[in-house]
mmCIF file of C-alpha atoms and ligand atoms in Angstrom:
data_model
loop_
_atom_site.group_PDB
_atom_site.id
_atom_site.type_symbol
_atom_site.label_atom_id
_atom_site.label_comp_id
_atom_site.label_asym_id
_atom_site.label_seq_id
_atom_site.Cartn_x
_atom_site.Cartn_y
_atom_site.Cartn_z
ATOM 1 C CA UNK A 1 37.433 118.359 60.273
ATOM 2 C CA UNK A 2 37.485 114.617 59.488
ATOM 3 C CA UNK A 3 36.538 112.148 62.215
ATOM 4 C CA UNK A 4 39.175 109.640 63.290
ATOM 5 C CA UNK A 5 37.128 106.633 62.170
ATOM 6 C CA UNK A 6 36.802 108.048 58.652
ATOM 7 C CA UNK A 7 40.539 108.098 57.974
ATOM 8 C CA UNK A 8 41.652 105.498 55.500
ATOM 9 C CA UNK A 9 45.275 105.036 54.572
ATOM 10 C CA UNK A 10 45.429 105.194 50.794
ATOM 11 C CA UNK A 11 47.828 103.113 48.764
ATOM 12 C CA UNK A 12 50.867 105.028 47.585
ATOM 13 C CA UNK A 13 53.821 104.117 45.421
ATOM 14 C CA UNK A 14 57.471 105.107 45.583
ATOM 15 C CA UNK A 15 61.151 104.251 45.449
ATOM 16 C CA UNK A 16 63.409 103.319 48.364
ATOM 17 C CA UNK A 17 64.286 106.702 49.837
ATOM 18 C CA UNK A 18 66.205 108.041 52.826
ATOM 19 C CA UNK A 19 63.606 109.560 55.129
ATOM 20 C CA UNK A 20 60.548 108.299 53.234
ATOM 21 C CA UNK A 21 57.487 108.778 55.396
ATOM 22 C CA UNK A 22 55.637 105.692 54.187
ATOM 23 C CA UNK A 23 55.395 104.307 57.723
ATOM 24 C CA UNK A 24 54.238 107.624 59.137
ATOM 25 C CA UNK A 25 51.353 108.145 56.712
ATOM 26 C CA UNK A 26 48.647 107.046 59.182
ATOM 27 C CA UNK A 27 49.908 109.542 61.765
ATOM 28 C CA UNK A 28 50.355 112.378 59.269
ATOM 29 C CA UNK A 29 46.839 111.913 57.871
ATOM 30 C CA UNK A 30 45.416 111.646 61.354
ATOM 31 C CA UNK A 31 47.002 114.919 62.425
ATOM 32 C CA UNK A 32 46.012 116.729 59.205
ATOM 33 C CA UNK A 33 42.408 115.652 59.756
ATOM 34 C CA UNK A 34 42.422 117.509 63.074
ATOM 35 C CA UNK A 35 42.715 120.786 61.178
ATOM 36 C CA UNK A 36 40.142 122.370 58.896
ATOM 37 C CA UNK A 37 42.528 122.368 55.933
ATOM 38 C CA UNK A 38 41.577 122.046 52.282
ATOM 39 C CA UNK A 39 44.871 122.857 50.559
ATOM 40 C CA UNK A 40 48.137 121.326 51.765
ATOM 41 C CA UNK A 41 51.696 122.218 50.797
ATOM 42 C CA UNK A 42 54.042 119.210 50.905
ATOM 43 C CA UNK A 43 57.196 121.307 50.920
ATOM 44 C CA UNK A 44 59.840 118.541 50.810
ATOM 45 C CA UNK A 45 57.895 115.938 48.867
ATOM 46 C CA UNK A 46 60.684 113.419 48.025
ATOM 47 C CA UNK A 47 58.993 110.234 46.818
ATOM 48 C CA UNK A 48 55.631 112.122 46.839
ATOM 49 C CA UNK A 49 54.112 109.350 48.956
ATOM 50 C CA UNK A 50 52.766 111.937 51.414
ATOM 51 C CA UNK A 51 51.480 114.109 48.541
ATOM 52 C CA UNK A 52 49.783 111.058 47.005
ATOM 53 C CA UNK A 53 48.168 110.163 50.335
ATOM 54 C CA UNK A 54 46.911 113.733 50.865
ATOM 55 C CA UNK A 55 45.536 113.877 47.301
ATOM 56 C CA UNK A 56 43.789 110.536 47.672
ATOM 57 C CA UNK A 57 42.346 111.707 51.001
ATOM 58 C CA UNK A 58 40.562 114.594 49.308
ATOM 59 C CA UNK A 59 42.921 117.503 49.873
ATOM 60 C CA UNK A 60 44.211 119.824 47.172
ATOM 61 C CA UNK A 61 47.973 119.339 47.145
ATOM 62 C CA UNK A 62 50.882 121.590 46.278
ATOM 63 C CA UNK A 63 53.836 119.225 46.012
ATOM 64 C CA UNK A 64 57.309 120.752 46.007
ATOM 65 C CA UNK A 65 60.885 119.509 46.323
ATOM 66 C CA UNK A 66 64.244 120.768 45.099
ATOM 67 C CA UNK A 67 64.965 117.410 43.414
ATOM 68 C CA UNK A 68 64.104 116.729 39.810
ATOM 69 C CA UNK A 69 62.972 113.146 40.482
ATOM 70 C CA UNK A 70 60.368 114.355 42.959
ATOM 71 C CA UNK A 71 58.931 116.690 40.324
ATOM 72 C CA UNK A 72 58.726 113.784 37.855
ATOM 73 C CA UNK A 73 56.896 111.620 40.439
ATOM 74 C CA UNK A 74 54.627 114.559 41.285
ATOM 75 C CA UNK A 75 53.684 115.117 37.634
ATOM 76 C CA UNK A 76 53.028 111.390 37.252
ATOM 77 C CA UNK A 77 50.757 110.973 40.261
ATOM 78 C CA UNK A 78 49.205 114.432 40.674
ATOM 79 C CA UNK A 79 48.916 115.875 37.158
ATOM 80 C CA UNK A 80 48.121 112.896 34.929
ATOM 81 C CA UNK A 81 44.667 112.922 33.360
ATOM 82 C CA UNK A 82 45.126 109.974 31.000
ATOM 83 C CA UNK A 83 43.762 106.504 31.683
ATOM 84 C CA UNK A 84 45.809 103.408 32.484
ATOM 85 C CA UNK A 85 44.899 102.048 29.017
ATOM 86 C CA UNK A 86 46.531 105.086 27.423
ATOM 87 C CA UNK A 87 49.909 103.875 28.671
ATOM 88 C CA UNK A 88 49.537 100.138 28.027
ATOM 89 C CA UNK A 89 50.919 100.047 24.484
ATOM 90 C CA UNK A 90 53.748 102.480 25.332
ATOM 91 C CA UNK A 91 54.905 100.356 28.271
ATOM 92 C CA UNK A 92 54.694 97.182 26.213
ATOM 93 C CA UNK A 93 56.681 98.832 23.420
ATOM 94 C CA UNK A 94 59.414 99.916 25.870
ATOM 95 C CA UNK A 95 59.594 96.455 27.457
ATOM 96 C CA UNK A 96 60.146 94.857 24.045
ATOM 97 C CA UNK A 97 63.022 97.051 22.840
ATOM 98 C CA UNK A 98 66.321 95.409 21.888
ATOM 99 C CA UNK A 99 68.864 96.125 24.660
ATOM 100 C CA UNK A 100 71.832 98.302 23.660
ATOM 101 C CA UNK A 101 75.177 99.072 25.262
ATOM 102 C CA UNK A 102 75.204 102.810 25.967
ATOM 103 C CA UNK A 103 76.273 105.367 28.575
ATOM 104 C CA UNK A 104 74.433 103.758 31.512
ATOM 105 C CA UNK A 105 75.921 100.317 30.788
ATOM 106 C CA UNK A 106 79.433 101.726 30.440
ATOM 107 C CA UNK A 107 79.234 103.462 33.805
ATOM 108 C CA UNK A 108 76.818 101.454 35.937
ATOM 109 C CA UNK A 109 76.566 97.925 34.531
ATOM 110 C CA UNK A 110 78.406 94.908 35.886
ATOM 111 C CA UNK A 111 78.530 91.297 34.799
ATOM 112 C CA UNK A 112 76.997 88.622 37.038
ATOM 113 C CA UNK A 113 79.722 86.125 35.974
ATOM 114 C CA UNK A 114 80.691 85.585 39.565
ATOM 115 C CA UNK A 115 78.310 85.630 42.507
ATOM 116 C CA UNK A 116 81.175 86.967 44.631
ATOM 117 C CA UNK A 117 81.559 90.525 43.505
ATOM 118 C CA UNK A 118 79.782 93.279 41.651
ATOM 119 C CA UNK A 119 83.114 94.864 40.711
ATOM 120 C CA UNK A 120 84.207 95.811 37.211
ATOM 121 C CA UNK A 121 87.720 97.254 36.893
ATOM 122 C CA UNK A 122 87.819 97.543 40.680
ATOM 123 C CA UNK A 123 84.516 99.474 40.892
ATOM 124 C CA UNK A 124 81.281 98.167 42.401
ATOM 125 C CA UNK A 125 78.225 98.540 40.187
ATOM 126 C CA UNK A 126 74.581 99.214 41.047
ATOM 127 C CA UNK A 127 73.002 97.121 38.275
ATOM 128 C CA UNK A 128 73.749 94.062 36.171
ATOM 129 C CA UNK A 129 74.444 94.716 32.501
ATOM 130 C CA UNK A 130 71.363 92.842 31.273
ATOM 131 C CA UNK A 131 69.351 95.584 32.981
ATOM 132 C CA UNK A 132 71.521 98.605 32.135
ATOM 133 C CA UNK A 133 71.353 97.603 28.456
ATOM 134 C CA UNK A 134 67.581 97.699 28.691
ATOM 135 C CA UNK A 135 67.841 101.048 30.475
ATOM 136 C CA UNK A 136 70.005 102.433 27.668
ATOM 137 C CA UNK A 137 67.481 101.384 25.040
ATOM 138 C CA UNK A 138 64.405 102.492 26.985
ATOM 139 C CA UNK A 139 65.714 105.909 28.019
ATOM 140 C CA UNK A 140 66.663 106.902 24.464
ATOM 141 C CA UNK A 141 63.328 105.641 23.157
ATOM 142 C CA UNK A 142 61.371 107.680 25.737
ATOM 143 C CA UNK A 143 63.186 110.762 24.427
ATOM 144 C CA UNK A 144 62.380 109.827 20.814
ATOM 145 C CA UNK A 145 58.675 109.346 21.568
ATOM 146 C CA UNK A 146 58.472 113.129 21.920
ATOM 147 C CA UNK A 147 55.690 113.111 24.520
ATOM 148 C CA UNK A 148 54.169 115.829 26.656
ATOM 149 C CA UNK A 149 55.704 116.568 30.068
ATOM 150 C CA UNK A 150 53.173 114.562 32.078
ATOM 151 C CA UNK A 151 53.140 111.502 29.786
ATOM 152 C CA UNK A 152 56.938 111.471 29.778
ATOM 153 C CA UNK A 153 56.907 111.718 33.585
ATOM 154 C CA UNK A 154 54.647 108.667 33.811
ATOM 155 C CA UNK A 155 57.075 106.642 31.677
ATOM 156 C CA UNK A 156 60.141 107.900 33.565
ATOM 157 C CA UNK A 157 58.476 107.077 36.884
ATOM 158 C CA UNK A 158 57.757 103.601 35.542
ATOM 159 C CA UNK A 159 61.413 103.218 34.528
ATOM 160 C CA UNK A 160 62.750 104.418 37.897
ATOM 161 C CA UNK A 161 60.345 102.199 39.874
ATOM 162 C CA UNK A 162 61.414 99.203 37.767
ATOM 163 C CA UNK A 163 65.133 99.956 38.240
ATOM 164 C CA UNK A 164 64.609 100.348 41.988
ATOM 165 C CA UNK A 165 63.380 96.746 42.042
ATOM 166 C CA UNK A 166 66.547 95.323 40.412
ATOM 167 C CA UNK A 167 69.262 97.456 42.048
ATOM 168 C CA UNK A 168 72.247 96.256 44.040
ATOM 169 C CA UNK A 169 72.301 99.058 46.624
ATOM 170 C CA UNK A 170 71.130 99.656 50.193
ATOM 171 C CA UNK A 171 68.695 102.294 49.005
ATOM 172 C CA UNK A 172 70.896 105.079 47.676
ATOM 173 C CA UNK A 173 73.615 105.546 45.059
ATOM 174 C CA UNK A 174 76.482 106.966 47.113
ATOM 175 C CA UNK A 175 78.061 103.504 47.133
ATOM 176 C CA UNK A 176 76.997 100.089 45.922
ATOM 177 C CA UNK A 177 76.937 96.591 47.429
ATOM 178 C CA UNK A 178 80.055 94.393 47.397
ATOM 179 C CA UNK A 179 78.086 91.385 46.238
ATOM 180 C CA UNK A 180 75.185 91.296 43.828
ATOM 181 C CA UNK A 181 71.838 91.575 45.560
ATOM 182 C CA UNK A 182 69.392 88.752 44.796
ATOM 183 C CA UNK A 183 67.050 91.196 43.062
ATOM 184 C CA UNK A 184 69.744 92.430 40.646
ATOM 185 C CA UNK A 185 69.491 89.079 38.802
ATOM 186 C CA UNK A 186 65.847 89.774 37.978
ATOM 187 C CA UNK A 187 64.796 91.220 34.645
ATOM 188 C CA UNK A 188 63.942 94.912 34.445
ATOM 189 C CA UNK A 189 60.243 95.141 33.624
ATOM 190 C CA UNK A 190 58.297 98.357 33.320
ATOM 191 C CA UNK A 191 54.782 98.511 34.723
ATOM 192 C CA UNK A 192 52.233 101.284 34.567
ATOM 193 C CA UNK A 193 52.566 103.353 37.750
ATOM 194 C CA UNK A 194 49.542 103.284 40.064
ATOM 195 C CA UNK A 195 48.126 106.492 38.632
ATOM 196 C CA UNK A 196 44.867 107.925 39.920
ATOM 197 C CA UNK A 197 42.661 110.924 39.426
ATOM 198 C CA UNK A 198 40.955 113.175 41.952
ATOM 199 C CA UNK A 199 38.525 116.086 41.719
ATOM 200 C CA UNK A 200 41.107 118.616 42.830
ATOM 201 C CA UNK A 201 43.586 120.463 40.651
ATOM 202 C CA UNK A 202 46.974 119.847 42.254
ATOM 203 C CA UNK A 203 50.213 121.768 41.737
ATOM 204 C CA UNK A 204 53.719 120.392 41.340
ATOM 205 C CA UNK A 205 56.890 122.453 41.525
ATOM 206 C CA UNK A 206 60.599 121.986 41.764
ATOM 207 C CA UNK A 207 62.127 124.656 43.920
ATOM 208 C CA UNK A 208 63.901 125.729 47.044
ATOM 209 C CA UNK A 209 61.298 125.853 49.791
ATOM 210 C CA UNK A 210 62.225 129.455 50.570
ATOM 211 C CA UNK A 211 61.211 130.480 47.040
ATOM 212 C CA UNK A 212 57.929 128.603 47.344
ATOM 213 C CA UNK A 213 56.529 129.627 50.743
ATOM 214 C CA UNK A 214 56.248 133.330 49.887
ATOM 215 C CA UNK A 215 53.835 132.669 47.034
ATOM 216 C CA UNK A 216 52.099 129.617 48.429
ATOM 217 C CA UNK A 217 48.484 129.832 49.602
ATOM 218 C CA UNK A 218 47.946 126.675 51.638
ATOM 219 C CA UNK A 219 45.957 126.075 54.831
ATOM 220 C CA UNK A 220 48.457 123.510 56.053
ATOM 221 C CA UNK A 221 52.166 123.143 55.331
ATOM 222 C CA UNK A 222 53.747 119.722 55.845
ATOM 223 C CA UNK A 223 57.515 120.038 56.247
ATOM 224 C CA UNK A 224 59.852 117.073 56.149
ATOM 225 C CA UNK A 225 63.262 118.634 55.580
ATOM 226 C CA UNK A 226 66.387 116.511 55.244
ATOM 227 C CA UNK A 227 67.579 116.082 58.777
ATOM 228 C CA UNK A 228 68.029 112.429 59.095
ATOM 229 C CA UNK A 229 67.114 108.985 58.055
ATOM 230 C CA UNK A 230 65.440 106.171 59.930
ATOM 231 C CA UNK A 231 67.554 103.593 58.131
ATOM 232 C CA UNK A 232 70.331 102.406 60.431
ATOM 233 C CA UNK A 233 72.662 101.914 57.482
ATOM 234 C CA UNK A 234 72.463 105.571 56.513
ATOM 235 C CA UNK A 235 74.360 107.984 58.753
ATOM 236 C CA UNK A 236 71.599 110.471 59.587
ATOM 237 C CA UNK A 237 73.649 113.633 59.554
ATOM 238 C CA UNK A 238 75.298 112.987 56.200
ATOM 239 C CA UNK A 239 72.371 112.376 53.894
ATOM 240 C CA UNK A 240 72.891 114.436 50.740
ATOM 241 C CA UNK A 241 69.961 113.925 48.442
ATOM 242 C CA UNK A 242 71.542 114.998 45.163
ATOM 243 C CA UNK A 243 74.536 112.729 45.831
ATOM 244 C CA UNK A 244 72.417 109.879 47.141
ATOM 245 C CA UNK A 245 70.170 109.770 44.077
ATOM 246 C CA UNK A 246 72.444 111.082 41.293
ATOM 247 C CA UNK A 247 71.433 108.167 39.070
ATOM 248 C CA UNK A 248 67.771 109.223 39.046
ATOM 249 C CA UNK A 249 68.897 112.710 37.976
ATOM 250 C CA UNK A 250 70.964 111.299 35.098
ATOM 251 C CA UNK A 251 68.108 109.076 33.972
ATOM 252 C CA UNK A 252 65.632 111.945 33.987
ATOM 253 C CA UNK A 253 67.911 114.476 32.302
ATOM 254 C CA UNK A 254 69.471 111.848 29.983
ATOM 255 C CA UNK A 255 72.387 114.244 29.626
ATOM 256 C CA UNK A 256 75.196 111.658 29.975
ATOM 257 C CA UNK A 257 77.219 113.958 32.246
ATOM 258 C CA UNK A 258 80.816 113.871 33.371
ATOM 259 C CA UNK A 259 81.136 111.580 36.404
ATOM 260 C CA UNK A 260 83.642 111.209 39.254
ATOM 261 C CA UNK A 261 84.617 108.906 42.129
ATOM 262 C CA UNK A 262 83.980 105.274 42.913
ATOM 263 C CA UNK A 263 80.200 105.566 42.608
ATOM 264 C CA UNK A 264 80.552 107.546 39.347
ATOM 265 C CA UNK A 265 78.486 110.440 40.595
ATOM 266 C CA UNK A 266 77.576 113.350 38.339
ATOM 267 C CA UNK A 267 80.063 116.158 38.880
ATOM 268 C CA UNK A 268 77.186 118.529 39.632
ATOM 269 C CA UNK A 269 76.217 116.322 42.608
ATOM 270 C CA UNK A 270 79.458 116.963 44.477
ATOM 271 C CA UNK A 271 79.016 118.331 48.015
ATOM 272 C CA UNK A 272 80.504 121.696 47.095
ATOM 273 C CA UNK A 273 78.068 122.232 44.222
ATOM 274 C CA UNK A 274 74.828 120.681 45.378
ATOM 275 C CA UNK A 275 73.769 120.805 48.955
ATOM 276 C CA UNK A 276 70.828 122.210 50.816
ATOM 277 C CA UNK A 277 71.054 124.458 53.860
ATOM 278 C CA UNK A 278 68.983 121.786 55.640
ATOM 279 C CA UNK A 279 71.744 119.259 54.933
ATOM 280 C CA UNK A 280 74.386 121.490 56.519
ATOM 281 C CA UNK A 281 75.828 119.746 59.581
ATOM 282 C CA UNK A 282 78.078 122.599 60.762
ATOM 283 C CA UNK A 283 77.423 125.342 63.325
ATOM 284 C CA UNK A 284 77.429 129.074 62.624
ATOM 285 C CA UNK A 285 79.699 131.606 64.340
ATOM 286 C CA UNK A 286 77.259 131.744 67.295
ATOM 287 C CA UNK A 287 77.499 128.003 67.852
ATOM 288 C CA UNK A 288 74.012 127.286 66.476
ATOM 289 C CA UNK A 289 73.484 124.585 63.907
ATOM 290 C CA UNK A 290 72.979 126.154 60.480
ATOM 291 C CA UNK A 291 70.257 123.613 59.666
ATOM 292 C CA UNK A 292 68.370 124.481 62.849
ATOM 293 C CA UNK A 293 68.533 128.182 61.949
ATOM 294 C CA UNK A 294 67.138 127.447 58.510
ATOM 295 C CA UNK A 295 64.259 125.549 60.067
ATOM 296 C CA UNK A 296 63.516 128.449 62.384
ATOM 297 C CA UNK A 297 63.409 130.918 59.479
ATOM 298 C CA UNK A 298 61.251 128.559 57.426
ATOM 299 C CA UNK A 299 58.659 128.115 60.171
ATOM 300 C CA UNK A 300 58.577 131.834 60.877
ATOM 301 C CA UNK A 301 58.065 132.721 57.208
ATOM 302 C CA UNK A 302 55.344 130.147 56.554
ATOM 303 C CA UNK A 303 51.974 131.789 56.032
ATOM 304 C CA UNK A 304 49.832 128.645 56.375
ATOM 305 C CA UNK A 305 47.635 128.544 59.483
ATOM 306 C CA UNK A 306 48.792 125.048 60.418
ATOM 307 C CA UNK A 307 52.194 123.368 60.126
ATOM 308 C CA UNK A 308 52.974 119.695 60.501
ATOM 309 C CA UNK A 309 56.683 119.227 61.064
ATOM 310 C CA UNK A 310 58.456 115.893 60.746
ATOM 311 C CA UNK A 311 61.632 115.497 62.685
ATOM 312 C CA UNK A 312 63.970 112.606 63.363
ATOM 313 C CA UNK A 313 66.104 111.849 66.402
ATOM 314 C CA UNK A 314 69.165 111.746 64.146
ATOM 315 C CA UNK A 315 68.598 115.381 63.217
ATOM 316 C CA UNK A 316 70.770 118.369 63.929
ATOM 317 C CA UNK A 317 68.530 120.366 66.242
ATOM 318 C CA UNK A 318 68.512 119.060 69.782
ATOM 319 C CA UNK A 319 65.239 118.652 71.614
ATOM 320 C CA UNK A 320 65.837 121.942 73.404
ATOM 321 C CA UNK A 321 66.720 123.766 70.170
ATOM 322 C CA UNK A 322 63.544 122.540 68.577
ATOM 323 C CA UNK A 323 61.418 123.419 71.584
ATOM 324 C CA UNK A 324 62.741 126.969 71.514
ATOM 325 C CA UNK A 325 62.122 127.242 67.771
ATOM 326 C CA UNK A 326 58.574 125.904 67.867
ATOM 327 C CA UNK A 327 57.547 127.958 70.873
ATOM 328 C CA UNK A 328 58.395 131.116 68.985
ATOM 329 C CA UNK A 329 56.286 130.097 65.987
ATOM 330 C CA UNK A 330 52.896 129.319 67.504
ATOM 331 C CA UNK A 331 50.981 126.820 69.615
ATOM 332 C CA UNK A 332 52.059 123.207 69.683
ATOM 333 C CA UNK A 333 48.737 121.416 69.396
ATOM 334 C CA UNK A 334 49.978 117.870 69.063
ATOM 335 C CA UNK A 335 53.196 115.913 69.380
ATOM 336 C CA UNK A 336 53.586 112.305 68.297
ATOM 337 C CA UNK A 337 56.689 110.197 68.809
ATOM 338 C CA UNK A 338 57.186 106.968 66.891
ATOM 339 C CA UNK A 339 59.923 104.607 67.985
ATOM 340 C CA UNK A 340 60.781 102.260 65.135
ATOM 341 C CA UNK A 341 62.955 99.923 67.202
ATOM 342 C CA UNK A 342 60.372 99.351 69.878
ATOM 343 C CA UNK A 343 57.520 99.882 67.442
ATOM 344 C CA UNK A 344 55.659 102.113 69.846
ATOM 345 C CA UNK A 345 53.887 105.366 69.318
ATOM 346 C CA UNK A 346 53.267 107.875 72.033
ATOM 347 C CA UNK A 347 51.465 111.150 72.248
ATOM 348 C CA UNK A 348 52.779 113.149 75.154
ATOM 349 C CA UNK A 349 52.923 116.461 76.916
ATOM 350 C CA UNK A 350 56.075 116.869 75.047
ATOM 351 C CA UNK A 351 57.944 119.703 76.656
ATOM 352 C CA UNK A 352 58.885 117.820 79.792
ATOM 353 C CA UNK A 353 58.950 114.227 78.707
ATOM 354 C CA UNK A 354 60.754 114.675 75.475
ATOM 355 C CA UNK A 355 63.524 117.028 76.490
ATOM 356 C CA UNK A 356 64.266 115.006 79.618
ATOM 357 C CA UNK A 357 64.608 111.700 77.801
ATOM 358 C CA UNK A 358 67.703 110.332 76.160
ATOM 359 C CA UNK A 359 66.414 110.072 72.581
ATOM 360 C CA UNK A 360 67.189 106.931 70.623
ATOM 361 C CA UNK A 361 68.441 107.055 67.052
ATOM 362 C CA UNK A 362 65.258 105.432 65.823
ATOM 363 C CA UNK A 363 62.617 107.932 66.726
ATOM 364 C CA UNK A 364 60.517 110.053 64.438
ATOM 365 C CA UNK A 365 58.508 113.004 65.692
ATOM 366 C CA UNK A 366 55.504 114.823 64.307
ATOM 367 C CA UNK A 367 54.356 118.202 65.564
ATOM 368 C CA UNK A 368 51.183 120.063 64.740
ATOM 369 C CA UNK A 369 51.690 123.763 65.220
ATOM 370 C CA UNK A 370 49.018 126.427 64.869
ATOM 371 C CA UNK A 371 50.713 129.615 63.787
ATOM 372 C CA UNK A 372 50.417 132.556 66.094
HETATM 373 C C1 SAM B 1 63.261 113.685 54.268
HETATM 374 S S1 SAM B 1 63.152 113.901 52.548
HETATM 375 C C2 SAM B 1 61.433 114.009 52.260
HETATM 376 C C3 SAM B 1 60.808 112.659 52.185
HETATM 377 C C4 SAM B 1 59.349 112.681 51.803
HETATM 378 N N1 SAM B 1 58.517 113.248 52.819
HETATM 379 C C5 SAM B 1 58.891 111.269 51.481
HETATM 380 O O1 SAM B 1 58.075 110.699 52.224
HETATM 381 O O2 SAM B 1 59.379 110.716 50.494
HETATM 382 C C6 SAM B 1 63.711 115.548 52.340
HETATM 383 C C7 SAM B 1 63.554 116.121 50.949
HETATM 384 O O3 SAM B 1 63.900 117.497 50.969
HETATM 385 C C8 SAM B 1 64.395 117.855 49.692
HETATM 386 N N2 SAM B 1 65.088 119.163 49.867
HETATM 387 C C9 SAM B 1 66.309 119.391 50.397
HETATM 388 N N3 SAM B 1 66.542 120.716 50.495
HETATM 389 C C10 SAM B 1 65.436 121.336 50.015
HETATM 390 C C11 SAM B 1 65.065 122.706 49.885
HETATM 391 N N4 SAM B 1 65.903 123.698 50.247
HETATM 392 N N5 SAM B 1 63.859 122.999 49.353
HETATM 393 C C12 SAM B 1 63.008 121.996 48.961
HETATM 394 N N6 SAM B 1 63.310 120.679 49.084
HETATM 395 C C13 SAM B 1 64.498 120.350 49.612
HETATM 396 C C14 SAM B 1 65.224 116.666 49.277
HETATM 397 O O4 SAM B 1 65.361 116.595 47.877
HETATM 398 C C15 SAM B 1 64.413 115.506 49.864
HETATM 399 O O5 SAM B 1 63.576 114.936 48.891
#
């Protein structure tokens, strides 16, 4: 068990992401340190910021997410054994390529001729063409370099981080800004991701959590399923990760897919084809939210001795639903509530206080549960 004073908050790196737990890292690490865990499953790893923080804090990490971009970030930060110097010449080479007009420019590039609008042929665009032309050149070159999986993941992470700094979006790709963001005028420039090495041998997988928990031997499972966002501009109940970040998928796969709609989403990111049971906002025939049921099954099936569950006030399960679910799973050892609006954090005897209160849309909760 780590003492409270010993907990340092390591530096992590990541893209803008709906539901990123960057701000919660101190609380998550603090709660994890109250257990005797050595191996931690980060079951819905997203940006991998939490996985990075656990790895840098000395835990062995199993990082999993159903999204391909999360696997790429996981390979970059958790599986790389090469030095920073190893990547210097590759990054320099990619930064110096001659821009070309390819698939990304055709679909996602707009001209900054007017400061008024990012529209081309009536469609808003997420990047300016000077950057999509670089993207076109760099992505094809990464494929031609014929690298190993981890090296390629480091370069792709570098590319995605750089694009995230010059986008004209509010943090997802379901729609783009009307007017060019200030940062979209900047030049795309790749940098070496903040890679690190630890003594532990971490694991990275891309899978549905239900396929992972059966085989996973972890002391602690951290679950942050998609039930909301703390960004006021993102409707919490309608976050669809594959639709929100379709561009990262296309960049990683480089498969130049068929696209549809105003945001030119990949056809395989449509709601009917790609959605998670945790993103389901409807109720079942018994009137229970399908997402809340999935959470209940997940917690029941988890073999790890300890579970840390993240939950947001925009989520589908009500306070009472969640209370009923957690009570059936084990002992609630700790409950932390973080209110972003008021910037307060409270630890409370949660059963009474929490269910009685009118919850704001800006609260995040963390529970530590010891499994029965
Ligand atoms: C709230 S986000 C996690 C954010 C992450 N903790 C971070 O700090 O970046 C939820 C994640 O769950 C993933 N996801 C959705 N359904 C899933 C499933 N059935 N199995 C595994 N991951 C899933 C999404 O791709 C998304 O990255």
